[in-house]
Amino acid sequence: MAVRLLSHELSDLCLGKPALRSLSVTSTIADAIEVLKTSDENFVSVWSCKVCMVDVICYLCKDENLVSPSLALKKPVSVLLPKIPGLVIHVEPSCSLLEAIDLILEGAQNLVIPIKTKLSSKRKQHLKPSPTVTIHKGREFCWLTQEDVIRFLLSSIGLFSPIPACSIDTLGIISPEILTIEYHSPASAATGAISRALVDQTSIAVVDSDGTLIGEISPFTLACCDETVAAALKTLSSGDLMAYIDCGGPPEDLVRVVSTRLKERNLNGMLDHFTMSMTCGGFSSASSSSDEESMTTPVSPLPRSGRISRTTSYSARMVRRSEAIVCHPKSSLIAVMIQAIAHRVNYVWVIEDDCSLVGIVTFSDMLKVFREHLESMA
């Protein structure tokens, strides 16, 4: 069984994965937004990289772009691409599982792999690369993520016994290097941290003055919002921003606060863009009695059930619920793996019984453990 696991190639992990949708580097940011809003994915490929709504939001938070977002959205999408090399790496389908894990541990966010499809050669020649499936030299491609690799290892978890039953504390994979912001601090102070968390595929913990975890500002949640969240990020506190992106559409009182503060700061360009988006139904208003109650009820301390329970986040495309997923130092590796996969995040926060924040466990940390075991199996 161990030999069979080691013999797997990346093509085995790509079965059933859809072909990449792509944009030309000369496409505008507005083009990217349109593709993101109509796509089932939270990102779009720009061949050697990927772009998501978080990139757009952080870009619009720059002072010059807040003044004139209409001009900013006409810029080429290439201005959004990260300058960090090696985040996306192209590999062949014959690449081994061990080689893929090594690439991820070296910093690759995603691996791009050619896939076999049922499209005829003639049809491939007529497909345009923007914005549709990525075609290069007659080949289509797919992304392979850290989550894909973790899911694949989970399907053969018995081979790694007894490691999966060990606690994350015992395995030494709790990282104390975390991004945090205080609940009442301006959300704009977290803009740089959001960009970093996007690259690291983690999140920003929102804590109180005692270091208790209250919630998070997650790129995974922001990726499901629209570009006008930049206005909220620039004008609200961290706590209010959590409520703004987490209430099935921003509460009307926070929408008014954002509009007022944009006007006070003479950010008329963003105010016009924000107002138009709200008028056109960029978000649905929170109008039910349960939503109204959630607006007036303070966020409660972290429950012991393993997550912070807040209202459902529908955002612009009504797709992702935002929760801070937590575990304890004595939680088993397999339990933490399943938590992260079930909630479609790449990390789990680690807390003590009093809800004080200890650190974070990421897929990358988990892969280090499995990599060491696979090496011994080889």
mmCIF file of N, CA, C and O in Angstrom, residues 324-359:
data_model
loop_
_atom_site.group_PDB
_atom_site.id
_atom_site.type_symbol
_atom_site.label_atom_id
_atom_site.label_comp_id
_atom_site.label_asym_id
_atom_site.label_seq_id
_atom_site.Cartn_x
_atom_site.Cartn_y
_atom_site.Cartn_z
ATOM 1 N N ALA A 324 -14.545 31.532 12.233
ATOM 2 C CA ALA A 324 -13.181 31.270 12.678
ATOM 3 C C ALA A 324 -13.155 29.847 13.199
ATOM 4 O O ALA A 324 -13.755 29.542 14.229
ATOM 5 N N ILE A 325 -12.507 28.971 12.497
ATOM 6 C CA ILE A 325 -12.462 27.557 12.865
ATOM 7 C C ILE A 325 -11.339 27.348 13.861
ATOM 8 O O ILE A 325 -10.197 27.754 13.608
ATOM 9 N N VAL A 326 -11.647 26.739 15.003
ATOM 10 C CA VAL A 326 -10.658 26.613 16.067
ATOM 11 C C VAL A 326 -10.523 25.172 16.543
ATOM 12 O O VAL A 326 -11.411 24.341 16.373
ATOM 13 N N CYS A 327 -9.370 24.904 17.154
ATOM 14 C CA CYS A 327 -9.120 23.628 17.803
ATOM 15 C C CYS A 327 -8.299 23.904 19.055
ATOM 16 O O CYS A 327 -8.020 25.062 19.389
ATOM 17 N N HIS A 328 -7.905 22.854 19.751
ATOM 18 C CA HIS A 328 -7.111 22.986 20.966
ATOM 19 C C HIS A 328 -5.763 22.303 20.763
ATOM 20 O O HIS A 328 -5.607 21.461 19.871
ATOM 21 N N PRO A 329 -4.788 22.631 21.568
ATOM 22 C CA PRO A 329 -3.465 22.020 21.402
ATOM 23 C C PRO A 329 -3.485 20.497 21.438
ATOM 24 O O PRO A 329 -2.644 19.851 20.800
ATOM 25 N N LYS A 330 -4.417 19.918 22.161
ATOM 26 C CA LYS A 330 -4.471 18.460 22.263
ATOM 27 C C LYS A 330 -5.336 17.823 21.169
ATOM 28 O O LYS A 330 -5.529 16.602 21.165
ATOM 29 N N SER A 331 -5.868 18.622 20.252
ATOM 30 C CA SER A 331 -6.644 18.067 19.144
ATOM 31 C C SER A 331 -5.743 17.192 18.282
ATOM 32 O O SER A 331 -4.561 17.499 18.086
ATOM 33 N N SER A 332 -6.289 16.116 17.749
ATOM 34 C CA SER A 332 -5.493 15.213 16.917
ATOM 35 C C SER A 332 -5.285 15.809 15.534
ATOM 36 O O SER A 332 -6.076 16.642 15.073
ATOM 37 N N LEU A 333 -4.239 15.361 14.884
ATOM 38 C CA LEU A 333 -3.936 15.843 13.537
ATOM 39 C C LEU A 333 -5.083 15.563 12.588
ATOM 40 O O LEU A 333 -5.487 16.436 11.815
ATOM 41 N N ILE A 334 -5.641 14.367 12.632
ATOM 42 C CA ILE A 334 -6.699 14.017 11.686
ATOM 43 C C ILE A 334 -7.950 14.855 11.943
ATOM 44 O O ILE A 334 -8.643 15.257 10.992
ATOM 45 N N ALA A 335 -8.236 15.170 13.211
ATOM 46 C CA ALA A 335 -9.413 15.995 13.517
ATOM 47 C C ALA A 335 -9.243 17.395 12.934
ATOM 48 O O ALA A 335 -10.184 17.968 12.370
ATOM 49 N N VAL A 336 -8.030 17.950 13.038
ATOM 50 C CA VAL A 336 -7.769 19.283 12.518
ATOM 51 C C VAL A 336 -7.819 19.286 10.996
ATOM 52 O O VAL A 336 -8.336 20.221 10.373
ATOM 53 N N MET A 337 -7.296 18.229 10.377
ATOM 54 C CA MET A 337 -7.368 18.100 8.915
ATOM 55 C C MET A 337 -8.807 18.143 8.441
ATOM 56 O O MET A 337 -9.157 18.866 7.506
ATOM 57 N N ILE A 338 -9.642 17.356 9.103
ATOM 58 C CA ILE A 338 -11.052 17.260 8.699
ATOM 59 C C ILE A 338 -11.764 18.591 8.917
ATOM 60 O O ILE A 338 -12.590 19.010 8.095
ATOM 61 N N GLN A 339 -11.451 19.282 10.014
ATOM 62 C CA GLN A 339 -12.045 20.606 10.257
ATOM 63 C C GLN A 339 -11.744 21.563 9.112
ATOM 64 O O GLN A 339 -12.637 22.237 8.586
ATOM 65 N N ALA A 340 -10.475 21.643 8.755
ATOM 66 C CA ALA A 340 -10.066 22.584 7.717
ATOM 67 C C ALA A 340 -10.707 22.241 6.376
ATOM 68 O O ALA A 340 -11.223 23.116 5.671
ATOM 69 N N ILE A 341 -10.684 20.968 6.013
ATOM 70 C CA ILE A 341 -11.255 20.546 4.734
ATOM 71 C C ILE A 341 -12.757 20.801 4.702
ATOM 72 O O ILE A 341 -13.299 21.276 3.696
ATOM 73 N N ALA A 342 -13.431 20.509 5.811
ATOM 74 C CA ALA A 342 -14.888 20.679 5.862
ATOM 75 C C ALA A 342 -15.291 22.134 5.681
ATOM 76 O O ALA A 342 -16.353 22.427 5.114
ATOM 77 N N HIS A 343 -14.457 23.048 6.141
ATOM 78 C CA HIS A 343 -14.786 24.474 6.060
ATOM 79 C C HIS A 343 -14.051 25.183 4.925
ATOM 80 O O HIS A 343 -14.143 26.406 4.810
ATOM 81 N N ARG A 344 -13.350 24.416 4.092
ATOM 82 C CA ARG A 344 -12.679 24.946 2.910
ATOM 83 C C ARG A 344 -11.712 26.078 3.244
ATOM 84 O O ARG A 344 -11.676 27.113 2.579
ATOM 85 N N VAL A 345 -10.928 25.882 4.299
ATOM 86 C CA VAL A 345 -9.856 26.814 4.639
ATOM 87 C C VAL A 345 -8.553 26.030 4.747
ATOM 88 O O VAL A 345 -8.558 24.804 4.873
ATOM 89 N N ASN A 346 -7.434 26.736 4.722
ATOM 90 C CA ASN A 346 -6.120 26.099 4.758
ATOM 91 C C ASN A 346 -5.475 26.146 6.132
ATOM 92 O O ASN A 346 -4.291 25.867 6.265
ATOM 93 N N TYR A 347 -6.238 26.487 7.157
ATOM 94 C CA TYR A 347 -5.674 26.701 8.480
ATOM 95 C C TYR A 347 -6.750 26.487 9.532
ATOM 96 O O TYR A 347 -7.957 26.505 9.238
ATOM 97 N N VAL A 348 -6.317 26.282 10.771
ATOM 98 C CA VAL A 348 -7.223 26.228 11.921
ATOM 99 C C VAL A 348 -6.538 26.974 13.061
ATOM 100 O O VAL A 348 -5.353 26.762 13.336
ATOM 101 N N TRP A 349 -7.285 27.873 13.719
ATOM 102 C CA TRP A 349 -6.741 28.595 14.867
ATOM 103 C C TRP A 349 -6.652 27.650 16.068
ATOM 104 O O TRP A 349 -7.505 26.781 16.248
ATOM 105 N N VAL A 350 -5.638 27.842 16.897
ATOM 106 C CA VAL A 350 -5.457 27.018 18.097
ATOM 107 C C VAL A 350 -5.675 27.904 19.316
ATOM 108 O O VAL A 350 -5.039 28.959 19.457
ATOM 109 N N ILE A 351 -6.584 27.492 20.198
ATOM 110 C CA ILE A 351 -6.905 28.285 21.390
ATOM 111 C C ILE A 351 -6.844 27.417 22.641
ATOM 112 O O ILE A 351 -6.925 26.187 22.575
ATOM 113 N N GLU A 352 -6.709 28.080 23.797
ATOM 114 C CA GLU A 352 -6.798 27.392 25.087
ATOM 115 C C GLU A 352 -8.264 27.348 25.521
ATOM 116 O O GLU A 352 -9.144 27.910 24.854
ATOM 117 N N ASP A 353 -8.518 26.714 26.664
ATOM 118 C CA ASP A 353 -9.898 26.601 27.149
ATOM 119 C C ASP A 353 -10.526 27.956 27.446
ATOM 120 O O ASP A 353 -11.751 28.112 27.397
ATOM 121 N N ASP A 354 -9.696 28.962 27.777
ATOM 122 C CA ASP A 354 -10.224 30.295 28.068
ATOM 123 C C ASP A 354 -10.335 31.150 26.808
ATOM 124 O O ASP A 354 -10.562 32.354 26.877
ATOM 125 N N CYS A 355 -10.160 30.528 25.646
ATOM 126 C CA CYS A 355 -10.269 31.186 24.340
ATOM 127 C C CYS A 355 -9.090 32.090 23.994
ATOM 128 O O CYS A 355 -9.147 32.823 23.002
ATOM 129 N N SER A 356 -8.040 32.070 24.807
ATOM 130 C CA SER A 356 -6.839 32.823 24.457
ATOM 131 C C SER A 356 -6.171 32.159 23.266
ATOM 132 O O SER A 356 -6.133 30.931 23.155
ATOM 133 N N LEU A 357 -5.656 32.976 22.390
ATOM 134 C CA LEU A 357 -5.098 32.490 21.128
ATOM 135 C C LEU A 357 -3.676 31.966 21.333
ATOM 136 O O LEU A 357 -2.813 32.670 21.849
ATOM 137 N N VAL A 358 -3.455 30.721 20.912
ATOM 138 C CA VAL A 358 -2.153 30.081 21.044
ATOM 139 C C VAL A 358 -1.344 30.210 19.763
ATOM 140 O O VAL A 358 -0.158 30.532 19.765
ATOM 141 N N GLY A 359 -1.996 29.955 18.638
ATOM 142 C CA GLY A 359 -1.296 29.988 17.355
ATOM 143 C C GLY A 359 -2.186 29.498 16.241
ATOM 144 O O GLY A 359 -3.413 29.587 16.317
#
